[in-house]
CSV table of C-alpha atoms in Angstrom, one decimal:
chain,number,residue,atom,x,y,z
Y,1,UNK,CA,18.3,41.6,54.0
Y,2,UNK,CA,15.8,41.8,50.6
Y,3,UNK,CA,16.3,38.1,50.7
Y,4,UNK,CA,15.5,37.6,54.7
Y,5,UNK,CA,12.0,39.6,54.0
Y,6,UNK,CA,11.1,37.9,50.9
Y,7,UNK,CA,11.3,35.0,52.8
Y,8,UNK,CA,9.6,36.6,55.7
Y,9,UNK,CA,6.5,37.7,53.6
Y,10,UNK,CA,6.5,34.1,52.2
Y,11,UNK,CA,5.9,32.6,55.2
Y,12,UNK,CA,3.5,34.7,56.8
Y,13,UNK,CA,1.1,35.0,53.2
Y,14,UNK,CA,-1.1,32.6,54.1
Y,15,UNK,CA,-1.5,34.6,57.4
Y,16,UNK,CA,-1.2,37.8,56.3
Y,17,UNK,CA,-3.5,37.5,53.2
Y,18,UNK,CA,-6.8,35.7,55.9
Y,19,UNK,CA,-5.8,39.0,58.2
Y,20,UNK,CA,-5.8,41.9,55.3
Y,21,UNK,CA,-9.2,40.4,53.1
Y,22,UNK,CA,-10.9,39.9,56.7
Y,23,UNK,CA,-10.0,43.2,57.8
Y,24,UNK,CA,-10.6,45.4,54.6
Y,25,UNK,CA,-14.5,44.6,54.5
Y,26,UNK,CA,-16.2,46.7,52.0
Y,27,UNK,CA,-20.5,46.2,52.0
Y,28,UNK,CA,-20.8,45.2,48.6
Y,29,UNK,CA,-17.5,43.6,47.8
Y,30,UNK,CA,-16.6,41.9,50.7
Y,31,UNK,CA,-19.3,41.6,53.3
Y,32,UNK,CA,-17.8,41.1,56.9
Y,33,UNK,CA,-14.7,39.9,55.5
Y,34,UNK,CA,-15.8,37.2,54.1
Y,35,UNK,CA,-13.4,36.2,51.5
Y,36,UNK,CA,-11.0,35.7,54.1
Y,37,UNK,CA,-12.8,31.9,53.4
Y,38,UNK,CA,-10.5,32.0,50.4
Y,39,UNK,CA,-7.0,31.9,51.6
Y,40,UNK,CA,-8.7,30.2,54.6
Y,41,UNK,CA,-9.6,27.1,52.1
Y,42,UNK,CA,-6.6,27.5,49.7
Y,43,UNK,CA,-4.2,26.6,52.7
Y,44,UNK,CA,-6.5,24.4,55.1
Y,45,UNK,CA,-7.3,22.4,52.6
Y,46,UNK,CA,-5.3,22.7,48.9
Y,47,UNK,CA,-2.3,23.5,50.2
Y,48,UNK,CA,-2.3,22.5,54.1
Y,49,UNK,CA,0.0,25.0,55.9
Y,50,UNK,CA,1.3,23.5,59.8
Y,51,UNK,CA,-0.5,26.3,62.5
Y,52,UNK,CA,-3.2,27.3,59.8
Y,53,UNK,CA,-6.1,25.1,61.0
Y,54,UNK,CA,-6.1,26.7,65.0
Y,55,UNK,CA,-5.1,30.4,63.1
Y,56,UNK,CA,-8.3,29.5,60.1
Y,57,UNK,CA,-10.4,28.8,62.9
Y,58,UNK,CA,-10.4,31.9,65.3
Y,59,UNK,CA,-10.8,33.6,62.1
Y,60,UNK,CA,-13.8,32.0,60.9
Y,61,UNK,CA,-15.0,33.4,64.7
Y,62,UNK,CA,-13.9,36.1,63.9
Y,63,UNK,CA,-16.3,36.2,60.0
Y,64,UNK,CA,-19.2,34.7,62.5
Y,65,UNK,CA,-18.7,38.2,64.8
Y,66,UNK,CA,-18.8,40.5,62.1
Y,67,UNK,CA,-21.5,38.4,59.8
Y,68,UNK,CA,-23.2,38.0,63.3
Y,69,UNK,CA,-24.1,33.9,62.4
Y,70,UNK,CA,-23.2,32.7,65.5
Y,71,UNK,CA,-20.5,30.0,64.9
Y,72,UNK,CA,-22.0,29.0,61.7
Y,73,UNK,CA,-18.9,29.7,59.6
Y,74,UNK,CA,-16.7,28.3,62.4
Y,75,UNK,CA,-18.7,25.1,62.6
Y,76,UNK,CA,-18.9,24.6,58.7
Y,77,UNK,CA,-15.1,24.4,58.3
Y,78,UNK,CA,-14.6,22.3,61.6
Y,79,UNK,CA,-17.0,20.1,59.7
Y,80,UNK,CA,-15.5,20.1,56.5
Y,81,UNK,CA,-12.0,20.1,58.2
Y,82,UNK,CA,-13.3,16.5,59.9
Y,83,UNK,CA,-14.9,15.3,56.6
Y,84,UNK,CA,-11.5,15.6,55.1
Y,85,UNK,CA,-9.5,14.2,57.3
Y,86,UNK,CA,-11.6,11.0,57.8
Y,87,UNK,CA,-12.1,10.1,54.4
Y,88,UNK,CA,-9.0,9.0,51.8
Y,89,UNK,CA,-11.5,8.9,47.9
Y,90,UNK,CA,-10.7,12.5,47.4
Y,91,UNK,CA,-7.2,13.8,47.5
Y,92,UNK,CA,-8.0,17.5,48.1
Y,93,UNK,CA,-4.6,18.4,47.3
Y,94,UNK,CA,-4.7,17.1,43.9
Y,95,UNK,CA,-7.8,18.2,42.7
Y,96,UNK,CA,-7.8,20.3,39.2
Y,97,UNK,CA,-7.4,23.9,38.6
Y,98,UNK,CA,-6.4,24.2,42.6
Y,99,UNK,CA,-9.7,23.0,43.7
Y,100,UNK,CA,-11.5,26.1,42.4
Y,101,UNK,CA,-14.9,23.4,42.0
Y,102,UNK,CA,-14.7,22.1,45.5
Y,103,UNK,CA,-14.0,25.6,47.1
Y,104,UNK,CA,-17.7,26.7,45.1
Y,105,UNK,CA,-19.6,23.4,46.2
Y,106,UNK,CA,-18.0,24.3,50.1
Y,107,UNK,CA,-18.9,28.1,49.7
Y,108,UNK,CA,-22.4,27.7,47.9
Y,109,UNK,CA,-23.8,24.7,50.4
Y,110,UNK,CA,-22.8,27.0,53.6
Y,111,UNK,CA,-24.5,29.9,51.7
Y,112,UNK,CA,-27.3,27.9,51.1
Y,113,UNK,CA,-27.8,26.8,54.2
Y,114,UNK,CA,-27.7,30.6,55.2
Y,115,UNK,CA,-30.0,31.3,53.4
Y,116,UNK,CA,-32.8,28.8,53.5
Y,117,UNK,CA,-32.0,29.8,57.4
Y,118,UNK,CA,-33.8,33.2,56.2
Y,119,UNK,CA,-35.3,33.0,52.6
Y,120,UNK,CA,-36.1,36.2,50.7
Y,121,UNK,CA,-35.8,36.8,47.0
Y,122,UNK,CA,-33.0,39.3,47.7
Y,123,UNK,CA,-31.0,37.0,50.1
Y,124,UNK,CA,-30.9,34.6,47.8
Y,125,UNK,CA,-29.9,37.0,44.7
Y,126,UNK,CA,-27.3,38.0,47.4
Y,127,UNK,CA,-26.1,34.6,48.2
Y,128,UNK,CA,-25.6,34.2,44.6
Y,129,UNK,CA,-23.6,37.3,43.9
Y,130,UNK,CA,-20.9,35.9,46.7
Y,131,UNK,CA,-20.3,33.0,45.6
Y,132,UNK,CA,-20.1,33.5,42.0
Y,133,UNK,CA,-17.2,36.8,43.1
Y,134,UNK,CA,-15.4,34.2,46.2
Y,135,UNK,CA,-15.1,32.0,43.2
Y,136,UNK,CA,-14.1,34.2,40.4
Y,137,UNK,CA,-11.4,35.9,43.3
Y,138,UNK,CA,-10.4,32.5,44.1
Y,139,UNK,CA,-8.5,31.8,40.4
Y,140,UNK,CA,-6.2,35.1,40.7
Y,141,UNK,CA,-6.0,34.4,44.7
Y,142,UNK,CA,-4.5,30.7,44.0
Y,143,UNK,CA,-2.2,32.5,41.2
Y,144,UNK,CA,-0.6,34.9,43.3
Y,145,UNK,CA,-0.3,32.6,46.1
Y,146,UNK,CA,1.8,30.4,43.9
Y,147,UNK,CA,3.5,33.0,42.6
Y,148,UNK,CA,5.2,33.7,46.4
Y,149,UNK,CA,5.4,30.2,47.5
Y,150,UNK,CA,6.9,29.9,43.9
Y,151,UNK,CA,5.2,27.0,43.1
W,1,UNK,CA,10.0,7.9,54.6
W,2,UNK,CA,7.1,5.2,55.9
W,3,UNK,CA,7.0,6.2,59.4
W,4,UNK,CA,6.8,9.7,57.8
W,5,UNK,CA,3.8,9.3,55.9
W,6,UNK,CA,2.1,7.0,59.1
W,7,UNK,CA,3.0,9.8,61.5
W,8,UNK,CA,1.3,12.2,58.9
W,9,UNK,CA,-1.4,10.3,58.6
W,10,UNK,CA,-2.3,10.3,62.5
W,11,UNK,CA,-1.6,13.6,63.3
W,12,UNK,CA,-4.2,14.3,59.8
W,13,UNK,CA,-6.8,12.3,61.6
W,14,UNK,CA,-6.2,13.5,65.0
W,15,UNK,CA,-6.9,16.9,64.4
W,16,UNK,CA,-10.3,15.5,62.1
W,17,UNK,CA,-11.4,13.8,65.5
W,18,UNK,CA,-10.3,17.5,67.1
W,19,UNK,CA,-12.6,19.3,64.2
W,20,UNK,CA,-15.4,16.9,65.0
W,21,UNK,CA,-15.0,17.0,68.6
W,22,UNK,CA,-15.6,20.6,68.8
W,23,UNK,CA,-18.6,20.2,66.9
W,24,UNK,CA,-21.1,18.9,69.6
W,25,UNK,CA,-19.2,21.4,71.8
W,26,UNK,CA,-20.5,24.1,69.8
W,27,UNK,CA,-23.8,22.8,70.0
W,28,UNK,CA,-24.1,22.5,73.7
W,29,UNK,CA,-22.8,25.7,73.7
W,30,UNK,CA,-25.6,27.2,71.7
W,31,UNK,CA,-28.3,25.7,73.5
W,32,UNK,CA,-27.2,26.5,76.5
W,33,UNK,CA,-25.4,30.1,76.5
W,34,UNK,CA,-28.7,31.7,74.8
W,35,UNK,CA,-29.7,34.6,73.9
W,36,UNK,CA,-26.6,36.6,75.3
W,37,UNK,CA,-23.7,34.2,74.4
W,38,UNK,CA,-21.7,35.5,77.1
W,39,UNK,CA,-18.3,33.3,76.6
W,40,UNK,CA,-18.6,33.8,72.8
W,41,UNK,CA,-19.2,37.5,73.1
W,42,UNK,CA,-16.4,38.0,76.4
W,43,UNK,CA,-14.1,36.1,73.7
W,44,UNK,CA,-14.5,38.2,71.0
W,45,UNK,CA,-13.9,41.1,73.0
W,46,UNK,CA,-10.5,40.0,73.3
W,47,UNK,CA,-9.8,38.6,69.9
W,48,UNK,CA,-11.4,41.2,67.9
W,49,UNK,CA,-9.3,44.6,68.8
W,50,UNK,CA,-6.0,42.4,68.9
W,51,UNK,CA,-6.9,41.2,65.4
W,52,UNK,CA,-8.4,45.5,64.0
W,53,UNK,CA,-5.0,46.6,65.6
W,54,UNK,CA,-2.4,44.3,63.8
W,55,UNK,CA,-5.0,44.8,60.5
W,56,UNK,CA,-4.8,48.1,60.8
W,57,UNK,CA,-1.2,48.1,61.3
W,58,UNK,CA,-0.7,46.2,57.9
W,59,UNK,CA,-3.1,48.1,55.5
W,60,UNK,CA,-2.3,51.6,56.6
W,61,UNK,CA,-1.2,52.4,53.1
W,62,UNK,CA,-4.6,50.9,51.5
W,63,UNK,CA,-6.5,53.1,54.4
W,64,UNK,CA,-4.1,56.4,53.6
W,65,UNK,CA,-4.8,56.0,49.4
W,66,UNK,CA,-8.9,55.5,50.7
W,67,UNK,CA,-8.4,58.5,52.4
W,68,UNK,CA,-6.4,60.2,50.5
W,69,UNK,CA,-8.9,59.3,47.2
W,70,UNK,CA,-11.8,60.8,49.1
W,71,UNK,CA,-9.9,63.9,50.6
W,72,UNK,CA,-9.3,64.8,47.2
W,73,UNK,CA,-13.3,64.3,45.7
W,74,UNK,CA,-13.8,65.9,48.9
W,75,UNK,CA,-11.9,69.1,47.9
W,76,UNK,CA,-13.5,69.1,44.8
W,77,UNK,CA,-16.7,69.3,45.6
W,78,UNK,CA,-16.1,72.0,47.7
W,79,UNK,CA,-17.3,75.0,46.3
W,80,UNK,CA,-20.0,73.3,44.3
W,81,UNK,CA,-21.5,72.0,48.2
W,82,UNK,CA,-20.9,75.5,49.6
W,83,UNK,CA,-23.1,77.2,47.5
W,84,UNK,CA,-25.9,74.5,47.9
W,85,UNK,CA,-25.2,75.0,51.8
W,86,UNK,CA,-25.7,78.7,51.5
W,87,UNK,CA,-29.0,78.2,50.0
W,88,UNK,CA,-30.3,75.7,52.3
W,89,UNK,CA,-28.7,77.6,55.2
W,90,UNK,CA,-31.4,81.0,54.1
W,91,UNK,CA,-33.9,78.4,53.5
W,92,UNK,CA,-33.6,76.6,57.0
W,93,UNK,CA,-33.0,79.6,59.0
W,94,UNK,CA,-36.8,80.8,57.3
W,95,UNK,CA,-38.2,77.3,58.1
W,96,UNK,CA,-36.6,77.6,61.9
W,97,UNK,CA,-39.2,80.7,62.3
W,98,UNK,CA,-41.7,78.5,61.9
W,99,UNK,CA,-40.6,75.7,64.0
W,100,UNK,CA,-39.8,77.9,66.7
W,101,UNK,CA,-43.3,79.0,66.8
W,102,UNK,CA,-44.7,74.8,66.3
W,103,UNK,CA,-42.5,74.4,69.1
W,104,UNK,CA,-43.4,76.9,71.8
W,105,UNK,CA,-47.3,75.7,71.0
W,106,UNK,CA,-46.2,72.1,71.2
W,107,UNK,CA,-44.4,72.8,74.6
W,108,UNK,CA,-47.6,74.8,75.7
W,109,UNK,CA,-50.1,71.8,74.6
W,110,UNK,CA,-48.1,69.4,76.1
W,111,UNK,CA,-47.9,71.1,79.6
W,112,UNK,CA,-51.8,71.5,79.1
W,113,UNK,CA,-52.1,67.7,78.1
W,114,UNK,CA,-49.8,66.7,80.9
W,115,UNK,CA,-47.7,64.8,78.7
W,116,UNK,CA,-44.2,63.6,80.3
W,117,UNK,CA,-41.6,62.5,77.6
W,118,UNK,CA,-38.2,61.6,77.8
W,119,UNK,CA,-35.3,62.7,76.9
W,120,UNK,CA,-31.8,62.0,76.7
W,121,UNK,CA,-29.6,62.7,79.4
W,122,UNK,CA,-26.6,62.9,76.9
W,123,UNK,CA,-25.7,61.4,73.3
W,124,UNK,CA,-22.7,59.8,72.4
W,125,UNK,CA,-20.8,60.7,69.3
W,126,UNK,CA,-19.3,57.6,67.6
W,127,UNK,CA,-18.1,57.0,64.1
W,128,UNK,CA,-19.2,53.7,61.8
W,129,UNK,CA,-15.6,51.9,62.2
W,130,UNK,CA,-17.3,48.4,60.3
W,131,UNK,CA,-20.1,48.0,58.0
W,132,UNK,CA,-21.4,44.4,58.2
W,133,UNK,CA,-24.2,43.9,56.1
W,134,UNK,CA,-24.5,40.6,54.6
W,135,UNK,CA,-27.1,38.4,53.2
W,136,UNK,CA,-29.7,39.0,56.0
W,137,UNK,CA,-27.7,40.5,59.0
W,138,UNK,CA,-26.8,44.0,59.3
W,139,UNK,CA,-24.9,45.0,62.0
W,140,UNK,CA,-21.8,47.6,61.8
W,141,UNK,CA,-19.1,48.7,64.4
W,142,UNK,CA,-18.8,52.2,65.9
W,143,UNK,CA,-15.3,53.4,67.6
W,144,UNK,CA,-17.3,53.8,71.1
W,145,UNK,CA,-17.7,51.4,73.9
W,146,UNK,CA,-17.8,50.8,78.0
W,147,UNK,CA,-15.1,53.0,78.5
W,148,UNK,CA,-17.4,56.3,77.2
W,149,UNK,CA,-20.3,54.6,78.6
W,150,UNK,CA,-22.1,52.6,76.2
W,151,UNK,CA,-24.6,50.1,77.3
W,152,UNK,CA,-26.2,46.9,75.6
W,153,UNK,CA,-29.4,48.0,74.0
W,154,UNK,CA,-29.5,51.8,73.6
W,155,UNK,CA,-30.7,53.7,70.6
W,156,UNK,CA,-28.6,54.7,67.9
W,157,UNK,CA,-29.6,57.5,65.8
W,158,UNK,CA,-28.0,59.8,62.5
W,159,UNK,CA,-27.8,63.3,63.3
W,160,UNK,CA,-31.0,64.0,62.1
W,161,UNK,CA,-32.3,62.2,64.8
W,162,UNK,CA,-33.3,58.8,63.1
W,163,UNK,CA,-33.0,55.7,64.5
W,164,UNK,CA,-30.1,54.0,62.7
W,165,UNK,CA,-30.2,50.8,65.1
W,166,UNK,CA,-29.5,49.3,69.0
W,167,UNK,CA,-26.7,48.4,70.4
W,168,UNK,CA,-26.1,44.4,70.3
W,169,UNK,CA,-22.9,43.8,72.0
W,170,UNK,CA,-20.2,46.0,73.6
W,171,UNK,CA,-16.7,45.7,74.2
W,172,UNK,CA,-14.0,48.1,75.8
W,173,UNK,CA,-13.6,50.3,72.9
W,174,UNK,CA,-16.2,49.6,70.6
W,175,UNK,CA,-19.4,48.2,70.0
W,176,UNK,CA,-21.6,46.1,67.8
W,177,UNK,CA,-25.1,48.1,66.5
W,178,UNK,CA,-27.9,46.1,65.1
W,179,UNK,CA,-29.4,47.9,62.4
W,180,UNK,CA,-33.1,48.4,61.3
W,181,UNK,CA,-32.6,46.5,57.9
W,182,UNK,CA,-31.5,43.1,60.1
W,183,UNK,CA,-33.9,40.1,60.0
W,184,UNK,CA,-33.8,40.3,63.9
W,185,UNK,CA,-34.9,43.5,64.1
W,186,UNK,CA,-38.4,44.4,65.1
W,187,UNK,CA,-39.1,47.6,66.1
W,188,UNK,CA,-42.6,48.8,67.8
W,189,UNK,CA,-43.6,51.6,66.0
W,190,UNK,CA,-46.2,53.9,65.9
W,191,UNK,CA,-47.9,56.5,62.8
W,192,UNK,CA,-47.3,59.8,64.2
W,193,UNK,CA,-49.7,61.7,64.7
W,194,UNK,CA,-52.5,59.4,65.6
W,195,UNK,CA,-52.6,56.1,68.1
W,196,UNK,CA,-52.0,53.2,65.6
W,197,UNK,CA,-49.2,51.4,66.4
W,198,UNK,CA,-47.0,48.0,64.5
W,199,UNK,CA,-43.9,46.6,64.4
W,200,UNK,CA,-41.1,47.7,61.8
W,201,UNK,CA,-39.5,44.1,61.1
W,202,UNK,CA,-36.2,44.3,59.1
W,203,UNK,CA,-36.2,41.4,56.3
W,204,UNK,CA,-32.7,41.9,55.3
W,205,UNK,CA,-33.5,44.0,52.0
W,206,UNK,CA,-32.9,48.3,52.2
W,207,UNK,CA,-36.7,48.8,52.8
W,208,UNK,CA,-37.7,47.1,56.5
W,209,UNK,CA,-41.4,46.0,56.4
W,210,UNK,CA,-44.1,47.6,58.7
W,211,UNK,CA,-47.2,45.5,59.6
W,212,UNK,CA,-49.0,44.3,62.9
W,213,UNK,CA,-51.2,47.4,62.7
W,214,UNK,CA,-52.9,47.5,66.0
W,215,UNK,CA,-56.0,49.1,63.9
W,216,UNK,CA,-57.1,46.6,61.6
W,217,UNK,CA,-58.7,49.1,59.3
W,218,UNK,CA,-55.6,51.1,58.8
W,219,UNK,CA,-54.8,51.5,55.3
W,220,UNK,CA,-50.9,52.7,55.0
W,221,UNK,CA,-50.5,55.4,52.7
W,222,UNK,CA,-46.6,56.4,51.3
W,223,UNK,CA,-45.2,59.3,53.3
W,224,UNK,CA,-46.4,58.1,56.9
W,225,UNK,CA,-44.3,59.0,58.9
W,226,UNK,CA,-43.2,56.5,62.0
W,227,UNK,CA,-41.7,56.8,65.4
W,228,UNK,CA,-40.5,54.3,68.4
W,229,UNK,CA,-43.5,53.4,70.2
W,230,UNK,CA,-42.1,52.7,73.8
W,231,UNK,CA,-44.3,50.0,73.7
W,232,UNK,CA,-42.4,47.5,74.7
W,233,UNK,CA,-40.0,50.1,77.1
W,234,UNK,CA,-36.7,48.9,74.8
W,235,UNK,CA,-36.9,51.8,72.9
W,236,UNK,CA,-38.3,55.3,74.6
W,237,UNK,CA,-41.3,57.0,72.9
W,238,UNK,CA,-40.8,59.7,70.1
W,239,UNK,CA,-37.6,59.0,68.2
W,240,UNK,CA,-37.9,59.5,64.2
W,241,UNK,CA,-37.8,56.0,63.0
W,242,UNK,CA,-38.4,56.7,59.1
W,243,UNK,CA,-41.8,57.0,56.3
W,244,UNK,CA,-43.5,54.7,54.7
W,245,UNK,CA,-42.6,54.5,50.8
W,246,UNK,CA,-45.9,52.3,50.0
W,247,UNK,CA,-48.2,50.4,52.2
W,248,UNK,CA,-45.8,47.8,53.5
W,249,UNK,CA,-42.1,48.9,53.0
W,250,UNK,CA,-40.4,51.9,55.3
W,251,UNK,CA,-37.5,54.2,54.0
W,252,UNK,CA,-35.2,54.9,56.7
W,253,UNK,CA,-31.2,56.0,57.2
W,254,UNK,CA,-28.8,53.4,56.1
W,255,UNK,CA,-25.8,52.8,58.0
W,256,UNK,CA,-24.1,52.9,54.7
W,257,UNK,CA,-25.0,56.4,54.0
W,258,UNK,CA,-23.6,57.9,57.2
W,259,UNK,CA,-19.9,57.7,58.9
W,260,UNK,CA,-21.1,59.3,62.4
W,261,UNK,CA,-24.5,58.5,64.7
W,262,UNK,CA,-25.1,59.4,67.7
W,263,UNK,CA,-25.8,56.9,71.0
W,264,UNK,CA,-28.6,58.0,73.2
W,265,UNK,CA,-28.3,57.7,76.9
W,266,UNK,CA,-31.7,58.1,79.2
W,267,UNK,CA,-31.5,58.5,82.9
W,268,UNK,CA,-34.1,57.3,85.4
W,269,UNK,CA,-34.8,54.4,87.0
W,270,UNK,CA,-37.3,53.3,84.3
W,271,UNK,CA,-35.0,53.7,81.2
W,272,UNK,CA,-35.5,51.2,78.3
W,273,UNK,CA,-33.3,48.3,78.7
């Protein structure tokens, strides 16, 4: 039974975890449930899951809702998503320290673009502050992950 | 083990053709579903509850220790906030004297002036299910929607009676609120108490900026205090918008500093849109 639900939870984390840090958006720490991009890039992309990519993208509608940016989140990962696939110099999979690097050059260009969309001082200071926490959460996030997939 | 990693390898750039694919879809789609984005909004309206209930369903306990965290802080700040009450209970009930009187001369001048203003037909009670503030945008969720008779682009005010924000988008059972603070806000405002009107434009920061003065020779001063214009006849004339903390920046009620507003509903044929 314990065994039948630890194997339950296993394979519904990478679900799970995109639902919960979507769904518990807090102002400050989470705006709009944005670090749902986290477990949304760990297993589209690091660690490809099979039915992440069509679950990753309703929930990237589902960030462009609440963040109210209009397919801009859903857009950037189908782009990134066909980037990927097309091109064989970069093996995402294999990349160093679980790809923390390319998760902050993915999360700071869309923020960038976000904000050159609308440029103010405090934006920008905002913009900042994400990415520098997304990445920070990423390490432990990557951890724990591994932990359950035991990895 | 080769036809394997070949089969892999197709289905990997098959869905990269689907991911880019989609992208000119979404394009099209933007250019052409403007400015209500009725497909995009009808689908969220589906997605979104299915995707708060099964959330909801899996972080109860986080959501009972919140709650349970600020119950307690809430009991212990009990007595402390009943004495304070008490003493600005006395002082309000003196100050409602006074008002009493403002307002029978008010209601007398304005039956002299012939002045017709609206008012709401009924308000709305709805509590701040989302708070969605980042970078630029500010929107938030209240637990209201079509089914208690919520309507795109009515005013949302705190229970003080300040504007808060306008509805954006509504679904079954709740609803999407622009607030003042967005970048795609602009109110029309105007100084009470005289005839110079502007526009309250949120810039993303705490402090919307006011500007457009319709009197070039206006000189804001901190402590103005603004209210909706009805210029434009979104927003109807007279609701407390907020005060001016220098010339250029506006205090007003954050979202973040309330749980409940209130959703005005006007009748008549001419209501705001």
């Amino acid at each position: 039974m314990i065994r039948n639900i630890g194997k339950f939870l296993k394979n519904t984390f990478p679900f799970l975890s995109v639902l919960v840090l979507w769904h518990l958006s807090v102002q400050f720490w989470n705006p709009a449930g944005i670090l749902a991009l986290i477990p949304i890039f760990y297993y589209s992309f690091i660690k490809p899951t099979d039915w992440f990519t069509l679950y990753a993208v309703i929930f990237c509608f589902l960030i462009d809702y609440k963040f109210d940016t209009l397919l801009f989140w859903t857009s950037f990962y189908c782009l990134f998503n066909a980037v990927n696939g097309f091109q064989s110099f970069v093996d995402l999979t294999k990349q160093k320290s679980e790809g923390v690097m390319v998760f902050m050059a993915y999360f700071a260009t869309s923020s960038l673009i976000l904000v050159l969309a609308d440029w103010s001082f405090i934006i920008m200071v905002r913009a900042f502050w994400l990415v520098l926490w997304s990445s920070v959460l990423y390490v432990p996030f990557v951890a724990l992950a591994k932990r359950i997939n035991n990895d | 083990m080769n036809q394997k990693k070949i089969s892999s390898k197709v289905y990997s750039i098959a869905k990269s053709a689907l991911s880019a694919a989609i992208l000119p879809v979404f394009l099209i789609y933007i250019m052409m579903d403007k400015p209500d984005y009725k497909i995009m909004n009808g689908l969220s309206k589906i997605v979104l509850p299915v995707a708060e209930w099964v959330g909801n369903g899996i972080t109860w306990p986080i959501h009972a220790i919140g709650d349970a965290t600020s119950s307690i802080r809430e009991l212990s700040n009990l007595r402390t906030e009943n004495e304070e009450l008490k003493a600005k209970l006395s002082e309000a009930i003196r100050q409602k004297n006074e008002y009493d009187i403002a307002i029978s001369e008010n209601q007398r001048l304005t039956r002299e002036l012939d002045i017709i203003r609206k008012t709401p037909q009924k308000s709305i009670v709805a509590n701040i299910t989302f708070n969605n503030n980042a970078f630029s945008h500010s929107t938030f969720f209240i637990n209201k929607g079509i089914n208690n008779g919520i309507e795109k682009d009515m005013a949302v005010v705190s229970f003080e009676g300040a504007l808060v924000g306008i509805i954006s988008d509504v679904g079954v059972s709740f609803a999407k609120v622009r607030g003042l603070t967005d970048s795609k806000s602009n109110i029309p405002v105007r100084i009470a108490g005289s005839e110079v009107y502007g526009f309250l434009q949120g810039n993303g920061s705490d402090k919307p900026t006011m500007g457009f003065f319709s009197d070039p020779e206006f000189q804001p001063t901190p402590g103005l205090k603004l209210i909706t214009s009805g210029i434009r006849g979104v927003l109807p004339d007279g609701i407390n918008v907020g005060e001016m903390s220098d010339n250029k920046d506006t205090k007003i009620i954050l979202p973040s500093s309330i749980s409940s507003v209130m959703v005005l509903k006007f009748d008549g044929k001419d209501k705001y849109k």
